[in-house]
XYZ file of C-alpha atoms in Angstrom:
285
model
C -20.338 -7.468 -0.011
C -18.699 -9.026 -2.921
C -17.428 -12.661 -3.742
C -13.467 -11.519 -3.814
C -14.060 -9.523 0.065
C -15.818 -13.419 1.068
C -12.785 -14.969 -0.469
C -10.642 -12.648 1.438
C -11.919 -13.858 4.569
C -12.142 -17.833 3.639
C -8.691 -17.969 3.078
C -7.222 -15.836 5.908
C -8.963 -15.042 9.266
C -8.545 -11.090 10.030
C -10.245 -9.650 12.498
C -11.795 -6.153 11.985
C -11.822 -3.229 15.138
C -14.271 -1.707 16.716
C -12.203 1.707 16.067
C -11.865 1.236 12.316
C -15.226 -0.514 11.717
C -16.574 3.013 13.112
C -14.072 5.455 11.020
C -14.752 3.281 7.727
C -18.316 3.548 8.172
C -18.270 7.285 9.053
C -16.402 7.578 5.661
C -18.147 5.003 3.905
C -21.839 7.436 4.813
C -20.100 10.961 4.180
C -18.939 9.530 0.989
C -22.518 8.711 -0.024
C -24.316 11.965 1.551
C -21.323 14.314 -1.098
C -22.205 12.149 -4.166
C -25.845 12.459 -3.775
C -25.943 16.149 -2.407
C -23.686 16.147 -5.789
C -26.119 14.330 -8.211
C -29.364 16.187 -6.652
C -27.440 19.644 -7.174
C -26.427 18.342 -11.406
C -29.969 17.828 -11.557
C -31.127 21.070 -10.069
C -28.420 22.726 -12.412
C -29.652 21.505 -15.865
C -33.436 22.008 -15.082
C -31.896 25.893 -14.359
C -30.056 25.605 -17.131
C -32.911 24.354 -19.517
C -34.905 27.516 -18.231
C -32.015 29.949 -18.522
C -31.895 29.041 -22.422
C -35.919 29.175 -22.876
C -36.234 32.270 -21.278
C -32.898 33.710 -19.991
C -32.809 36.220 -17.525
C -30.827 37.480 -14.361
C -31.990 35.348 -11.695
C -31.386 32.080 -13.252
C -27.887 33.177 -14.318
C -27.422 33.869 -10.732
C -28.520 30.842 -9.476
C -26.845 28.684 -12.150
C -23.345 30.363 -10.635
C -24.186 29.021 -7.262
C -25.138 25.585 -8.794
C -22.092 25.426 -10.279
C -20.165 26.551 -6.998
C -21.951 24.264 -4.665
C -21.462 21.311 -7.397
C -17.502 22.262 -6.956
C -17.663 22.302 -3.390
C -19.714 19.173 -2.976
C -16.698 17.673 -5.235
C -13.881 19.045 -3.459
C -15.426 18.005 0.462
C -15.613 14.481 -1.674
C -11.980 14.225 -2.483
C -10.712 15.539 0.861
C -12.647 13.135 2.862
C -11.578 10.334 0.617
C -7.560 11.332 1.003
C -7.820 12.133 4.523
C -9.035 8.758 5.280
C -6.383 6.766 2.835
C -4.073 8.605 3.967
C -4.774 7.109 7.596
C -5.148 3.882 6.374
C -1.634 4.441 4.893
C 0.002 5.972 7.570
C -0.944 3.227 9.829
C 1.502 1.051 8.330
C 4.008 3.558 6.915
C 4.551 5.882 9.804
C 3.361 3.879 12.905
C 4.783 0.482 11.452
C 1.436 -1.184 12.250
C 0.287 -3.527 9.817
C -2.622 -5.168 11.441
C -4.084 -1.947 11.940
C -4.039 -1.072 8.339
C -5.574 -4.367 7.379
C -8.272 -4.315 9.740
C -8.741 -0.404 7.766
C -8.742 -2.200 4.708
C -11.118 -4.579 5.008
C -13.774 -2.089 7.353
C -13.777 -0.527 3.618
C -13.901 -2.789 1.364
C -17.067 -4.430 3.653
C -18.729 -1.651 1.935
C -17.617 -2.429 -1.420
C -20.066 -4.021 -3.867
C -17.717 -3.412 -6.982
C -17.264 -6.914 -7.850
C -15.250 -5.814 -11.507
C -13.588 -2.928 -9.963
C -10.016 -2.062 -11.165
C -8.681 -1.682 -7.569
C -9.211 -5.218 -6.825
C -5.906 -5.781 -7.706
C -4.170 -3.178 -5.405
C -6.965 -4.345 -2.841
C -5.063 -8.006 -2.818
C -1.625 -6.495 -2.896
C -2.204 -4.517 -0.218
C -4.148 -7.130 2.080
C -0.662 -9.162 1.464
C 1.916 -6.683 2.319
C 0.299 -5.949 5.607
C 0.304 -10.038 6.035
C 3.432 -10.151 5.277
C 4.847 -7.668 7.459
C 2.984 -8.546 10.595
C 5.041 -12.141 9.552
C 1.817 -13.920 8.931
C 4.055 -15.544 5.723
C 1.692 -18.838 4.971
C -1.518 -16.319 4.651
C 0.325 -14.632 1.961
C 0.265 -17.176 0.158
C -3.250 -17.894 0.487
C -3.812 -14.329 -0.803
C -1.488 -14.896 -4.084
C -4.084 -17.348 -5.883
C -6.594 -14.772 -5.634
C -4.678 -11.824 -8.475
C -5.118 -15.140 -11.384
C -8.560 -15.485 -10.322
C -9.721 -11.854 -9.978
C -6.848 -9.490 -11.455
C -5.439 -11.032 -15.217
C -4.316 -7.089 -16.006
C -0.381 -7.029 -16.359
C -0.461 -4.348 -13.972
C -1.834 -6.980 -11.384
C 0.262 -9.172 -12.171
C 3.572 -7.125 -11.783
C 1.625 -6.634 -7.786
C 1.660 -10.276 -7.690
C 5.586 -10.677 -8.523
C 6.386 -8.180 -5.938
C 4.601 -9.790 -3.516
C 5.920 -13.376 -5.121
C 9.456 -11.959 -5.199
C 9.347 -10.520 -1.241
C 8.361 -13.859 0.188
C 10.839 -15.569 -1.972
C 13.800 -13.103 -0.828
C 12.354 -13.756 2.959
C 12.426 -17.831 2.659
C 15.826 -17.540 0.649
C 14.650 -19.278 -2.310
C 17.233 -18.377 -4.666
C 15.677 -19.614 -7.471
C 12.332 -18.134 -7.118
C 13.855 -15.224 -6.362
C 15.482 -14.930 -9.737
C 12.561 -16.380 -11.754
C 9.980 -13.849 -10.295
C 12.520 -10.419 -10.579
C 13.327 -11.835 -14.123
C 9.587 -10.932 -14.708
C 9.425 -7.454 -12.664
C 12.467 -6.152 -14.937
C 10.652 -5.824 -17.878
C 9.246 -3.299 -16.089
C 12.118 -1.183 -15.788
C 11.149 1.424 -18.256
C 7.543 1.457 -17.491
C 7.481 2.902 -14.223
C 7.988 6.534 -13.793
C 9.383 7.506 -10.628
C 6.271 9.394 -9.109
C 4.570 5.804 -9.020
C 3.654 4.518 -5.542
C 5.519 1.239 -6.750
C 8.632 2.751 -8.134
C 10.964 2.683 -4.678
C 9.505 -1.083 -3.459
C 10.367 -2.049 -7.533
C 13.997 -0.893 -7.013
C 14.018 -2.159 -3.306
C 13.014 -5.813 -4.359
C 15.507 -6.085 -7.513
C 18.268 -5.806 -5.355
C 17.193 -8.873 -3.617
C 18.786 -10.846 -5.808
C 22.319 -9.597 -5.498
C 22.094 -9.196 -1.651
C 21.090 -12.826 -1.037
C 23.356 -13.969 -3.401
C 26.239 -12.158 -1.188
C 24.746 -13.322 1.562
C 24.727 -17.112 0.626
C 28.545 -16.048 -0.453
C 29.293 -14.764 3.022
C 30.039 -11.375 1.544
C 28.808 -9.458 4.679
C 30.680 -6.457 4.293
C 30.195 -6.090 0.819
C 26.399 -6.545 0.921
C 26.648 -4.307 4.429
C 28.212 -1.085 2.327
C 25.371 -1.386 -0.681
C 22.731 -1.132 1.643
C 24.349 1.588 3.310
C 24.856 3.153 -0.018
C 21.370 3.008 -1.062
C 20.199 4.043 2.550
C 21.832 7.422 2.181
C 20.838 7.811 -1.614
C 17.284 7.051 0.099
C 17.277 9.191 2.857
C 17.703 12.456 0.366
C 14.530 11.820 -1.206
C 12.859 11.529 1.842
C 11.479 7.638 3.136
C 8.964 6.400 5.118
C 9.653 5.007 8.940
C 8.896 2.010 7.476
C 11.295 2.488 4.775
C 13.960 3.203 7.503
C 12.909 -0.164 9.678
C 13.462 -2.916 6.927
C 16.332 -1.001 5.968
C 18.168 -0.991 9.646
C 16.972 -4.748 9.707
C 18.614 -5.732 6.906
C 22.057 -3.774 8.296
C 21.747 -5.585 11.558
C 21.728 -8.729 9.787
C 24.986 -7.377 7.674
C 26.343 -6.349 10.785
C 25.963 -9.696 12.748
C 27.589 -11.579 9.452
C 30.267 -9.331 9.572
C 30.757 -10.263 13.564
C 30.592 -6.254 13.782
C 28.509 -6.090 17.336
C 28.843 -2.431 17.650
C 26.862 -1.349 14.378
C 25.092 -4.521 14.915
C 23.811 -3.278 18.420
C 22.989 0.494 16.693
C 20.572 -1.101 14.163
C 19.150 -3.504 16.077
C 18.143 -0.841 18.938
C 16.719 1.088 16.104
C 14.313 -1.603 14.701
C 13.141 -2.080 18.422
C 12.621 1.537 18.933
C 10.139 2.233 16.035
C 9.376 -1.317 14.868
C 5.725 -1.370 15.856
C 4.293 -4.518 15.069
C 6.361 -5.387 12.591
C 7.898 -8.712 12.087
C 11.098 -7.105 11.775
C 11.302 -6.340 15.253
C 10.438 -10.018 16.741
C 13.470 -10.900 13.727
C 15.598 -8.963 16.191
C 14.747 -9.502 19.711
């Protein structure tokens, strides 16, 4: 257990299932069993391999083969198990909208963690705060945020921690904030190719600026049709339930500025529908 998972749970009291304690420690022990199947099979290999080049011979070349096989295998069964089971975790919050539920994944696994200079420590933190912040547990968030200094000085940490800055700032409408912290992100514009995981939540957050600004402005309808136009530029590319949730939340709100009840009604019936346990869908009831 390492000092930044203790720090985790100082600052912010999450409480861990019975249901994912179980899954992260079933993954946690097949993990282990691959790498040292894995490790025990390298050996076995070059001891085989010594022989084969003392004294050659058929059997040993034989045998190295299916070394080398079971070494792939062993490799391969590791990777599955370890994208099957992120890919839960994941899916958790972006298909069935249920943010606790990832967190409680999150922290089953990193329980097991005893990486205290790991490079994930970073996404770690960012991703312990976006669940907080969607299940609309705001002031945690914040608790979080002091941690990526600490821990996480990389830039690429610290472009998580603007994002995360920039979303609660957009969400308390703190213009200012707002400005000062997606000042920072676009100097990232041409550094993030658009197969990274961060690329559509980048271009999602810079437009916070504009939309609160036409929001502050009153310019419902204006800021109503730019969503809508980056909904359906979104919606080609394929998106995420989640994805579609914030997004109908933010046209409800749109809608109700505009005094439009109709499309109002539409959205809001959709964020209740397939909201989960986001905050989104207590914004709306």
């Amino acid at each position: 257990m390492t000092q930044q998972y203790q720090d985790i749970l100082s600052n912010v009291n999450i409480e861990i299932g019975a249901e994912e304690r179980r899954i992260a420690d079933r993954y946690y022990r097949i993990a282990i069993m691959l790498k040292a199947v894995d490790l025990v099979v390298l050996v076995v290999m070059l001891t085989a391999l010594g022989a084969y080049l003392r004294k050659g011979g058929c059997v040993i070349e034989r045998i190295l083969l299916v070394l080398y096989w079971a070494m792939f295998a062993t490799y391969f069964f590791y990777i599955l198990n370890k994208r099957l089971y992120f890919r839960k975790i994941k899916n958790s919050l972006l298909t069935d909208c249920d943010p606790l539920r990832m967190l409680s994944c999150i922290m089953a696994l990193l329980s097991h963690s005893n990486r205290k200079k790991s490079r994930s420590w970073g996404l770690h933190f960012y991703n312990v705060g976006t669940c907080l912040y969607y299940a609309g547990r705001f002031e945690d968030v914040r608790k979080i945020l002091p941690l990526f200094p600490q821990y996480c000085p990389a830039a690429a940490d610290r472009f998580k921690y603007e994002l995360l800055c920039a979303r609660l700032a957009y969400h308390e409408r703190n213009e200012q904030a707002l400005y000062t912290h997606c000042n920072y992100l676009s100097g990232w514009a041409g550094r993030l190719g658009k197969r990274d995981f961060l690329y559509d939540i980048y271009r999602e957050t810079m437009q916070y600026p504009t939309l609160l600004r036409m929001e502050k402005d009153g310019a419902w309808q204006q800021a109503y049709e730019m969503l809508r136009q980056a909904d359906a530029a979104n919606e080609r590319s394929g998106r995420s339930m989640l994805s579609r949730v914030k997004s109908n939340f933010l046209l409800y709100r749109m809608a109700k500025g505009m005094g439009d009840e109709r499309r109002a009604a539409y959205h809001r019936d959709f964020v209740l529908q397939n909201g989960g346990s986001l905050w989104y869908r207590q914004g709306v009831e």
